[in-house]
PDB file of C-alpha atoms in Angstrom:
ATOM      1  CA  MET A  20      20.863  10.918   9.885  1.00 94.00           C
ATOM      2  CA  ARG A  21      17.622  10.495  11.823  1.00 97.00           C
ATOM      3  CA  LEU A  22      15.054   8.654   9.452  1.00 97.00           C
ATOM      4  CA  ALA A  23      11.534   8.305  10.506  1.00 98.00           C
ATOM      5  CA  TYR A  24       9.398   5.454   9.290  1.00 97.00           C
ATOM      6  CA  THR A  25       5.661   5.952   8.951  1.00 96.00           C
ATOM      7  CA  GLY A  26       4.542   2.257   8.317  1.00 91.00           C
ATOM      8  CA  PHE A  27       2.945  -0.189  10.788  1.00 85.00           C
ATOM      9  CA  ARG A  28       4.137  -3.319   9.147  1.00 81.00           C
ATOM     10  CA  ARG A  29       7.629  -4.469   8.969  1.00 86.00           C
ATOM     11  CA  ARG A  30       8.997  -2.087  11.640  1.00 89.00           C
ATOM     12  CA  GLU A  31      11.406  -4.256  13.212  1.00 91.00           C
ATOM     13  CA  GLU A  32      13.011  -5.043   9.797  1.00 93.00           C
ATOM     14  CA  PHE A  33      13.157  -1.428   8.925  1.00 94.00           C
ATOM     15  CA  LYS A  34      15.107  -0.723  12.300  1.00 94.00           C
ATOM     16  CA  VAL A  35      17.698  -3.378  11.496  1.00 94.00           C
ATOM     17  CA  LEU A  36      18.462  -2.583   7.898  1.00 94.00           C
ATOM     18  CA  ALA A  37      18.520   1.264   8.786  1.00 95.00           C
ATOM     19  CA  LYS A  38      21.015   0.602  11.409  1.00 96.00           C
ATOM     20  CA  LYS A  39      23.204  -1.326   9.248  1.00 95.00           C
ATOM     21  CA  LEU A  40      23.320   1.456   6.625  1.00 95.00           C
ATOM     22  CA  GLY A  41      24.269   3.999   9.427  1.00 95.00           C
ATOM     23  CA  PHE A  42      20.965   5.631   9.746  1.00 97.00           C
ATOM     24  CA  THR A  43      19.157   6.379  13.202  1.00 97.00           C
ATOM     25  CA  PRO A  44      15.733   4.716  12.687  1.00 97.00           C
ATOM     26  CA  LEU A  45      12.719   6.386  14.351  1.00 97.00           C
ATOM     27  CA  LEU A  46       9.405   4.646  14.324  1.00 96.00           C
ATOM     28  CA  PHE A  47       6.150   6.644  14.147  1.00 96.00           C
ATOM     29  CA  PRO A  48       3.549   4.671  12.503  1.00 95.00           C
ATOM     30  CA  VAL A  49       0.845   6.972  11.195  1.00 95.00           C
ATOM     31  CA  GLN A  50      -1.339   4.075  10.022  1.00 90.00           C
ATOM     32  CA  ALA A  51      -3.023   1.201  11.794  1.00 86.00           C
ATOM     33  CA  THR A  52      -4.169  -1.740  10.021  1.00 81.00           C
ATOM     34  CA  GLU A  53      -6.881  -4.289  11.282  1.00 81.00           C
ATOM     35  CA  LYS A  54      -8.252  -7.269   9.537  1.00 82.00           C
ATOM     36  CA  VAL A  55     -11.834  -7.602   8.829  1.00 83.00           C
ATOM     37  CA  PRO A  56     -13.487 -10.494  10.955  1.00 82.00           C
ATOM     38  CA  VAL A  57     -14.106 -13.185   8.211  1.00 80.00           C
ATOM     39  CA  PRO A  58     -17.897 -13.392   9.209  1.00 78.00           C
ATOM     40  CA  GLU A  59     -18.261  -9.698   7.965  1.00 80.00           C
ATOM     41  CA  TYR A  60     -17.402 -10.906   4.398  1.00 83.00           C
ATOM     42  CA  TRP A  61     -17.912 -14.629   4.439  1.00 88.00           C
ATOM     43  CA  ASP A  62     -20.917 -14.461   1.871  1.00 90.00           C
ATOM     44  CA  ALA A  63     -18.392 -12.673  -0.508  1.00 91.00           C
ATOM     45  CA  LEU A  64     -15.749 -15.419  -0.050  1.00 93.00           C
ATOM     46  CA  TRP A  65     -18.366 -17.993  -0.889  1.00 94.00           C
ATOM     47  CA  ARG A  66     -19.308 -16.170  -4.121  1.00 94.00           C
ATOM     48  CA  LEU A  67     -15.468 -15.873  -4.912  1.00 95.00           C
ATOM     49  CA  ALA A  68     -15.235 -19.773  -4.324  1.00 95.00           C
ATOM     50  CA  SER A  69     -18.093 -20.516  -6.678  1.00 94.00           C
ATOM     51  CA  GLY A  70     -15.945 -18.863  -9.608  1.00 95.00           C
ATOM     52  CA  VAL A  71     -15.196 -15.524 -11.337  1.00 97.00           C
ATOM     53  CA  ASP A  72     -13.917 -14.586 -14.658  1.00 98.00           C
ATOM     54  CA  LEU A  73     -11.657 -11.741 -13.534  1.00 98.00           C
ATOM     55  CA  PHE A  74      -9.698 -11.297 -10.383  1.00 98.00           C
ATOM     56  CA  LEU A  75      -8.016  -7.984  -9.605  1.00 98.00           C
ATOM     57  CA  ALA A  76      -5.366  -8.138  -6.965  1.00 97.00           C
ATOM     58  CA  THR A  77      -4.470  -4.583  -5.490  1.00 94.00           C
ATOM     59  CA  THR A  78      -2.099  -5.648  -2.728  1.00 91.00           C
ATOM     60  CA  GLY A  79      -0.166  -8.790  -2.041  1.00 92.00           C
ATOM     61  CA  VAL A  80      -0.996  -8.886   1.724  1.00 89.00           C
ATOM     62  CA  GLY A  81      -4.689  -8.589   0.728  1.00 92.00           C
ATOM     63  CA  VAL A  82      -4.575 -11.598  -1.410  1.00 95.00           C
ATOM     64  CA  ARG A  83      -2.878 -13.716   1.058  1.00 94.00           C
ATOM     65  CA  GLU A  84      -5.553 -12.550   3.628  1.00 92.00           C
ATOM     66  CA  LEU A  85      -8.222 -13.614   1.415  1.00 93.00           C
ATOM     67  CA  LEU A  86      -6.797 -17.131   0.817  1.00 94.00           C
ATOM     68  CA  GLU A  87      -6.362 -17.220   4.697  1.00 92.00           C
ATOM     69  CA  GLY A  88     -10.032 -16.607   5.209  1.00 91.00           C
ATOM     70  CA  GLY A  89     -11.055 -19.014   2.777  1.00 92.00           C
ATOM     71  CA  ARG A  90      -9.140 -21.527   4.490  1.00 92.00           C
ATOM     72  CA  ALA A  91     -10.885 -20.761   7.656  1.00 89.00           C
ATOM     73  CA  LEU A  92     -14.123 -21.448   5.849  1.00 91.00           C
ATOM     74  CA  GLY A  93     -12.931 -24.623   4.218  1.00 93.00           C
ATOM     75  CA  LEU A  94     -13.361 -23.067   0.602  1.00 93.00           C
ATOM     76  CA  ASP A  95     -11.088 -23.566  -2.355  1.00 90.00           C
ATOM     77  CA  LEU A  96     -10.297 -19.991  -3.351  1.00 94.00           C
ATOM     78  CA  GLU A  97      -6.932 -21.218  -4.882  1.00 93.00           C
ATOM     79  CA  GLY A  98      -8.929 -22.887  -7.677  1.00 94.00           C
ATOM     80  CA  SER A  99     -11.077 -19.752  -8.385  1.00 95.00           C
ATOM     81  CA  LEU A 100      -7.855 -17.787  -8.852  1.00 96.00           C
ATOM     82  CA  ARG A 101      -6.399 -20.410 -11.167  1.00 95.00           C
ATOM     83  CA  ARG A 102      -9.204 -20.270 -13.281  1.00 96.00           C
ATOM     84  CA  ALA A 103      -9.784 -16.387 -13.477  1.00 97.00           C
ATOM     85  CA  HIS A 104      -8.049 -13.950 -15.706  1.00 98.00           C
ATOM     86  CA  ARG A 105      -5.717 -12.225 -13.151  1.00 98.00           C
ATOM     87  CA  LEU A 106      -4.709  -8.651 -13.109  1.00 98.00           C
ATOM     88  CA  ALA A 107      -2.403  -7.001 -10.581  1.00 97.00           C
ATOM     89  CA  ARG A 108      -2.345  -3.391  -9.526  1.00 94.00           C
ATOM     90  CA  GLY A 109       1.390  -3.216  -9.212  1.00 90.00           C
ATOM     91  CA  THR A 110       4.581  -5.114  -8.581  1.00 88.00           C
ATOM     92  CA  LYS A 111       3.982  -6.335  -5.030  1.00 87.00           C
ATOM     93  CA  ALA A 112       0.508  -7.747  -5.940  1.00 93.00           C
ATOM     94  CA  ALA A 113       2.161  -9.302  -8.920  1.00 96.00           C
ATOM     95  CA  ARG A 114       5.008 -10.735  -6.831  1.00 94.00           C
ATOM     96  CA  THR A 115       2.383 -12.317  -4.451  1.00 95.00           C
ATOM     97  CA  LEU A 116       0.351 -13.804  -7.127  1.00 97.00           C
ATOM     98  CA  ARG A 117       3.677 -15.324  -8.684  1.00 97.00           C
ATOM     99  CA  GLU A 118       4.734 -16.759  -5.391  1.00 96.00           C
ATOM    100  CA  LEU A 119       1.376 -18.428  -4.914  1.00 96.00           C
ATOM    101  CA  GLY A 120       1.568 -19.972  -8.567  1.00 96.00           C
ATOM    102  CA  HIS A 121      -0.898 -17.643 -10.055  1.00 97.00           C
ATOM    103  CA  PRO A 122       1.125 -15.200 -12.305  1.00 97.00           C
ATOM    104  CA  PRO A 123      -1.052 -12.263 -13.373  1.00 98.00           C
ATOM    105  CA  HIS A 124      -2.050 -11.861 -16.938  1.00 98.00           C
ATOM    106  CA  GLY A 125      -1.213  -8.055 -16.777  1.00 97.00           C
ATOM    107  CA  VAL A 126       0.205  -5.523 -14.306  1.00 96.00           C
ATOM    108  CA  GLY A 127      -0.700  -2.106 -13.677  1.00 94.00           C
ATOM    109  CA  ASP A 128       1.881   0.701 -12.672  1.00 88.00           C
ATOM    110  CA  GLY A 129       0.616   0.893  -8.982  1.00 84.00           C
ATOM    111  CA  THR A 130      -2.357   2.908  -9.499  1.00 85.00           C
ATOM    112  CA  SER A 131      -5.791   1.510  -9.517  1.00 87.00           C
ATOM    113  CA  LEU A 132      -6.842   3.351 -12.853  1.00 87.00           C
ATOM    114  CA  SER A 133      -3.839   1.760 -14.753  1.00 91.00           C
ATOM    115  CA  LEU A 134      -5.723  -1.586 -14.346  1.00 95.00           C
ATOM    116  CA  VAL A 135      -8.533  -0.071 -16.694  1.00 95.00           C
ATOM    117  CA  PRO A 136      -6.791  -0.339 -19.971  1.00 96.00           C
ATOM    118  CA  LEU A 137      -5.865  -3.947 -19.179  1.00 97.00           C
ATOM    119  CA  LEU A 138      -9.551  -5.040 -18.457  1.00 97.00           C
ATOM    120  CA  PRO A 139     -10.849  -7.638 -20.800  1.00 96.00           C
ATOM    121  CA  GLU A 140     -14.607  -6.970 -21.918  1.00 93.00           C
ATOM    122  CA  GLY A 141     -17.370  -8.466 -20.005  1.00 88.00           C
ATOM    123  CA  PRO A 142     -20.041  -9.777 -19.330  1.00 95.00           C
ATOM    124  CA  GLY A 143     -18.985 -11.852 -16.344  1.00 97.00           C
ATOM    125  CA  ALA A 144     -18.155 -11.839 -12.594  1.00 97.00           C
ATOM    126  CA  ALA A 145     -15.268  -9.767 -11.444  1.00 98.00           C
ATOM    127  CA  ALA A 146     -13.758  -9.992  -7.963  1.00 97.00           C
ATOM    128  CA  LEU A 147     -11.927  -6.918  -6.792  1.00 97.00           C
ATOM    129  CA  GLN A 148      -9.742  -7.246  -3.708  1.00 96.00           C
ATOM    130  CA  LEU A 149      -9.675  -3.880  -1.817  1.00 92.00           C
ATOM    131  CA  TYR A 150      -6.815  -2.366  -0.060  1.00 84.00           C
ATOM    132  CA  GLY A 151      -8.431  -0.915   3.038  1.00 79.00           C
ATOM    133  CA  LYS A 152     -10.889   1.372   1.285  1.00 80.00           C
ATOM    134  CA  PRO A 153     -13.513   1.443  -1.393  1.00 84.00           C
ATOM    135  CA  LEU A 154     -12.571   1.790  -5.032  1.00 90.00           C
ATOM    136  CA  PRO A 155     -15.793   3.174  -6.556  1.00 91.00           C
ATOM    137  CA  LEU A 156     -14.200   4.505  -9.729  1.00 91.00           C
ATOM    138  CA  LEU A 157     -12.610   1.114 -10.677  1.00 94.00           C
ATOM    139  CA  GLU A 158     -15.900  -0.555  -9.662  1.00 95.00           C
ATOM    140  CA  LYS A 159     -17.868   1.819 -11.974  1.00 95.00           C
ATOM    141  CA  VAL A 160     -15.680   1.003 -14.926  1.00 96.00           C
ATOM    142  CA  LEU A 161     -15.970  -2.889 -14.392  1.00 97.00           C
ATOM    143  CA  GLU A 162     -19.861  -2.303 -14.336  1.00 97.00           C
ATOM    144  CA  GLU A 163     -19.478  -0.364 -17.481  1.00 96.00           C
ATOM    145  CA  LYS A 164     -17.806  -3.299 -19.016  1.00 96.00           C
ATOM    146  CA  GLY A 165     -20.622  -5.502 -18.090  1.00 96.00           C
ATOM    147  CA  TYR A 166     -19.329  -7.231 -14.923  1.00 97.00           C
ATOM    148  CA  ARG A 167     -21.009  -8.144 -11.753  1.00 97.00           C
ATOM    149  CA  VAL A 168     -18.693  -6.690  -9.282  1.00 96.00           C
ATOM    150  CA  LEU A 169     -17.676  -8.689  -6.115  1.00 96.00           C
ATOM    151  CA  SER A 170     -15.768  -6.481  -3.728  1.00 94.00           C
ATOM    152  CA  LEU A 171     -13.562  -8.024  -0.995  1.00 94.00           C
ATOM    153  CA  MET A 172     -12.148  -6.039   1.954  1.00 91.00           C
ATOM    154  CA  PRO A 173      -9.944  -8.433   4.043  1.00 89.00           C
ATOM    155  CA  TYR A 174      -8.323  -5.462   6.063  1.00 84.00           C
ATOM    156  CA  ARG A 175      -8.964  -1.797   6.655  1.00 83.00           C
ATOM    157  CA  HIS A 176      -6.594   1.136   7.250  1.00 85.00           C
ATOM    158  CA  LEU A 177      -7.186   3.434  10.078  1.00 89.00           C
ATOM    159  CA  PRO A 178      -5.045   6.472  11.191  1.00 93.00           C
ATOM    160  CA  ASP A 179      -2.873   6.345  14.220  1.00 94.00           C
ATOM    161  CA  PRO A 180      -3.503   9.725  16.046  1.00 94.00           C
ATOM    162  CA  LYS A 181      -0.572   9.067  18.472  1.00 95.00           C
ATOM    163  CA  GLY A 182       1.943   8.385  15.714  1.00 96.00           C
ATOM    164  CA  ILE A 183       0.642  11.076  13.665  1.00 97.00           C
ATOM    165  CA  HIS A 184       1.265  13.839  16.424  1.00 96.00           C
ATOM    166  CA  LEU A 185       4.725  12.292  17.584  1.00 97.00           C
ATOM    167  CA  LEU A 186       5.885  12.489  13.967  1.00 97.00           C
ATOM    168  CA  GLU A 187       4.728  16.022  13.408  1.00 97.00           C
ATOM    169  CA  GLU A 188       6.194  17.270  16.774  1.00 97.00           C
ATOM    170  CA  GLY A 189       9.655  15.631  15.879  1.00 97.00           C
ATOM    171  CA  ILE A 190       9.559  17.045  12.329  1.00 97.00           C
ATOM    172  CA  LEU A 191       8.580  20.753  13.635  1.00 97.00           C
ATOM    173  CA  ALA A 192      11.034  20.452  16.347  1.00 96.00           C
ATOM    174  CA  GLY A 193      13.920  19.691  14.260  1.00 96.00           C
ATOM    175  CA  GLY A 194      14.233  16.104  15.513  1.00 97.00           C
ATOM    176  CA  VAL A 195      13.739  14.302  12.148  1.00 97.00           C
ATOM    177  CA  ASP A 196      15.889  14.505   9.060  1.00 97.00           C
ATOM    178  CA  ALA A 197      14.007  12.418   6.757  1.00 98.00           C
ATOM    179  CA  VAL A 198      10.854  10.653   6.602  1.00 98.00           C
ATOM    180  CA  ALA A 199      10.128   7.243   4.636  1.00 97.00           C
ATOM    181  CA  PHE A 200       6.648   6.534   3.370  1.00 96.00           C
ATOM    182  CA  VAL A 201       5.785   3.215   2.216  1.00 92.00           C
ATOM    183  CA  ALA A 202       2.081   3.796   1.188  1.00 88.00           C
ATOM    184  CA  ALA A 203       0.263   6.634  -0.342  1.00 88.00           C
ATOM    185  CA  ILE A 204      -2.264   6.441   2.606  1.00 90.00           C
ATOM    186  CA  GLN A 205       0.519   7.300   5.109  1.00 95.00           C
ATOM    187  CA  VAL A 206       0.949  10.570   3.424  1.00 96.00           C
ATOM    188  CA  GLU A 207      -2.839  11.081   3.499  1.00 93.00           C
ATOM    189  CA  PHE A 208      -3.186  10.285   7.153  1.00 94.00           C
ATOM    190  CA  LEU A 209      -0.132  12.377   8.158  1.00 97.00           C
ATOM    191  CA  PHE A 210      -1.321  15.716   6.509  1.00 96.00           C
ATOM    192  CA  GLU A 211      -4.963  15.163   7.355  1.00 94.00           C
ATOM    193  CA  GLY A 212      -4.553  14.405  10.877  1.00 95.00           C
ATOM    194  CA  ALA A 213      -1.614  16.999  11.527  1.00 96.00           C
ATOM    195  CA  ARG A 214      -2.237  20.071  13.738  1.00 95.00           C
ATOM    196  CA  ASN A 215       0.027  22.201  11.375  1.00 96.00           C
ATOM    197  CA  PRO A 216      -0.012  20.695   7.916  1.00 95.00           C
ATOM    198  CA  GLU A 217       1.435  24.020   6.527  1.00 96.00           C
ATOM    199  CA  GLY A 218       4.129  23.680   8.917  1.00 96.00           C
ATOM    200  CA  LEU A 219       4.996  20.309   7.771  1.00 96.00           C
ATOM    201  CA  LYS A 220       5.123  21.407   4.295  1.00 96.00           C
ATOM    202  CA  GLU A 221       7.309  23.974   5.129  1.00 96.00           C
ATOM    203  CA  ALA A 222       9.613  21.668   7.095  1.00 97.00           C
ATOM    204  CA  PHE A 223      10.004  19.529   4.005  1.00 97.00           C
ATOM    205  CA  ARG A 224      10.669  22.525   1.863  1.00 95.00           C
ATOM    206  CA  ARG A 225      13.426  23.541   4.280  1.00 94.00           C
ATOM    207  CA  GLY A 226      15.341  20.330   4.144  1.00 93.00           C
ATOM    208  CA  VAL A 227      13.616  17.549   5.847  1.00 97.00           C
ATOM    209  CA  ARG A 228      13.822  14.872   3.092  1.00 97.00           C
ATOM    210  CA  ALA A 229      10.650  12.727   1.993  1.00 97.00           C
ATOM    211  CA  VAL A 230      11.426   9.111   0.808  1.00 97.00           C
ATOM    212  CA  ALA A 231       8.821   7.173  -1.133  1.00 95.00           C
ATOM    213  CA  VAL A 232       8.250   3.766  -2.090  1.00 90.00           C
ATOM    214  CA  GLY A 233       6.757   3.649  -5.705  1.00 86.00           C
ATOM    215  CA  ARG A 234       5.153   6.248  -7.804  1.00 86.00           C
ATOM    216  CA  VAL A 235       1.842   6.232  -5.914  1.00 86.00           C
ATOM    217  CA  THR A 236       3.270   7.223  -2.942  1.00 91.00           C
ATOM    218  CA  ALA A 237       5.390   9.843  -4.387  1.00 93.00           C
ATOM    219  CA  ASP A 238       2.327  11.133  -6.173  1.00 92.00           C
ATOM    220  CA  ALA A 239       0.598  11.375  -2.764  1.00 92.00           C
ATOM    221  CA  LEU A 240       3.453  13.710  -1.649  1.00 96.00           C
ATOM    222  CA  ARG A 241       3.427  15.831  -4.728  1.00 95.00           C
ATOM    223  CA  GLU A 242      -0.346  16.280  -4.240  1.00 93.00           C
ATOM    224  CA  TRP A 243       0.251  17.539  -0.661  1.00 95.00           C
ATOM    225  CA  GLY A 244       2.939  19.987  -2.024  1.00 94.00           C
ATOM    226  CA  VAL A 245       6.188  17.867  -1.022  1.00 96.00           C
ATOM    227  CA  ALA A 246       8.574  17.057  -3.469  1.00 95.00           C
ATOM    228  CA  PRO A 247      10.146  13.586  -2.957  1.00 94.00           C
ATOM    229  CA  PHE A 248      13.841  13.525  -2.360  1.00 95.00           C
ATOM    230  CA  TYR A 249      13.986   9.868  -3.330  1.00 95.00           C
ATOM    231  CA  VAL A 250      11.510   7.425  -5.049  1.00 94.00           C
ATOM    232  CA  ASP A 251      12.330   3.733  -4.893  1.00 92.00           C
ATOM    233  CA  GLN A 252      10.844   2.068  -8.144  1.00 85.00           C
ATOM    234  CA  GLN A 253      11.562  -1.552  -6.925  1.00 81.00           C
ATOM    235  CA  GLU A 254       8.919  -1.212  -3.927  1.00 76.00           C
ATOM    236  CA  ARG A 255      11.217  -3.013  -1.645  1.00 82.00           C
ATOM    237  CA  LEU A 256      12.161  -1.737   1.890  1.00 86.00           C
ATOM    238  CA  GLY A 257      15.900  -2.732   1.480  1.00 89.00           C
ATOM    239  CA  SER A 258      16.269  -0.991  -2.036  1.00 90.00           C
ATOM    240  CA  MET A 259      14.463   2.139  -0.720  1.00 92.00           C
ATOM    241  CA  LEU A 260      17.052   2.500   2.099  1.00 95.00           C
ATOM    242  CA  GLN A 261      19.953   1.708  -0.229  1.00 95.00           C
ATOM    243  CA  GLY A 262      18.977   4.016  -2.850  1.00 94.00           C
ATOM    244  CA  PHE A 263      18.209   6.753  -0.382  1.00 95.00           C
ATOM    245  CA  LEU A 264      21.836   6.498   0.969  1.00 95.00           C
ATOM    246  CA  ARG A 265      23.328   6.563  -2.604  1.00 94.00           C
ATOM    247  CA  ALA A 266      21.141   9.626  -3.367  1.00 93.00           C
ATOM    248  CA  LEU A 267      22.593  11.340  -0.224  1.00 93.00           C
ATOM    249  CA  ARG A 268      26.076  10.647  -1.250  1.00 91.00           C
ATOM    250  CA  GLU A 269      25.726  12.208  -4.520  1.00 88.00           C
ATOM    251  CA  VAL A 270      24.429  15.332  -3.098  1.00 77.00           C
ATOM    252  CA  VAL A 271      27.337  15.686  -0.685  1.00 63.00           C
TER     253      VAL A 271
END
């Protein structure tokens, strides 16, 4: 089975794992990620170092990028995280906080809005780690609860037009049997950047299988009219591939 991967990170790991399980891996990154230069948000890092009452982690890689940026400026961001009330948007962010020695006080279901019922009442200062794009609804809720919101964007997502068009061509030409999405934004970039999005939807309806990591990615597929064939709830690359293989065997 020819299994396409839309992610930018961990491509070689995906290739190795897929081959071990008998898949033919195809790499079509539809998403590019670029680090935001520290000088662009150094003032926000300084404010974070001075201490916040609430820290909201939305991605594991984003938390690590923040700490790396703080180290580049000689700032003690670890101390700020330690003293803050910490919330994680989902399992990946929660896992990273635990690995860093700052376990979260609450964990959402992977959606930004799932953090809302976990928010303590303000007033205070809240640091919101963004995952490549603004989160105006969450910022508004924080402000309504009396927080001064400090938004930090250590990296940003960009569509990869070449990868989008190569994947689209492969799907429409019948050269792709399944597509693995590991982030909701990859779904958005594919369908927003496709020359024939309706043709893509029809291909998924006719047999190309969509594989999703986590509920948020699966919801993004459904919003575009694609029914996920398999959804991995552990949000791990290896478990996604193994679970997909099991699901295939069950329908044979």
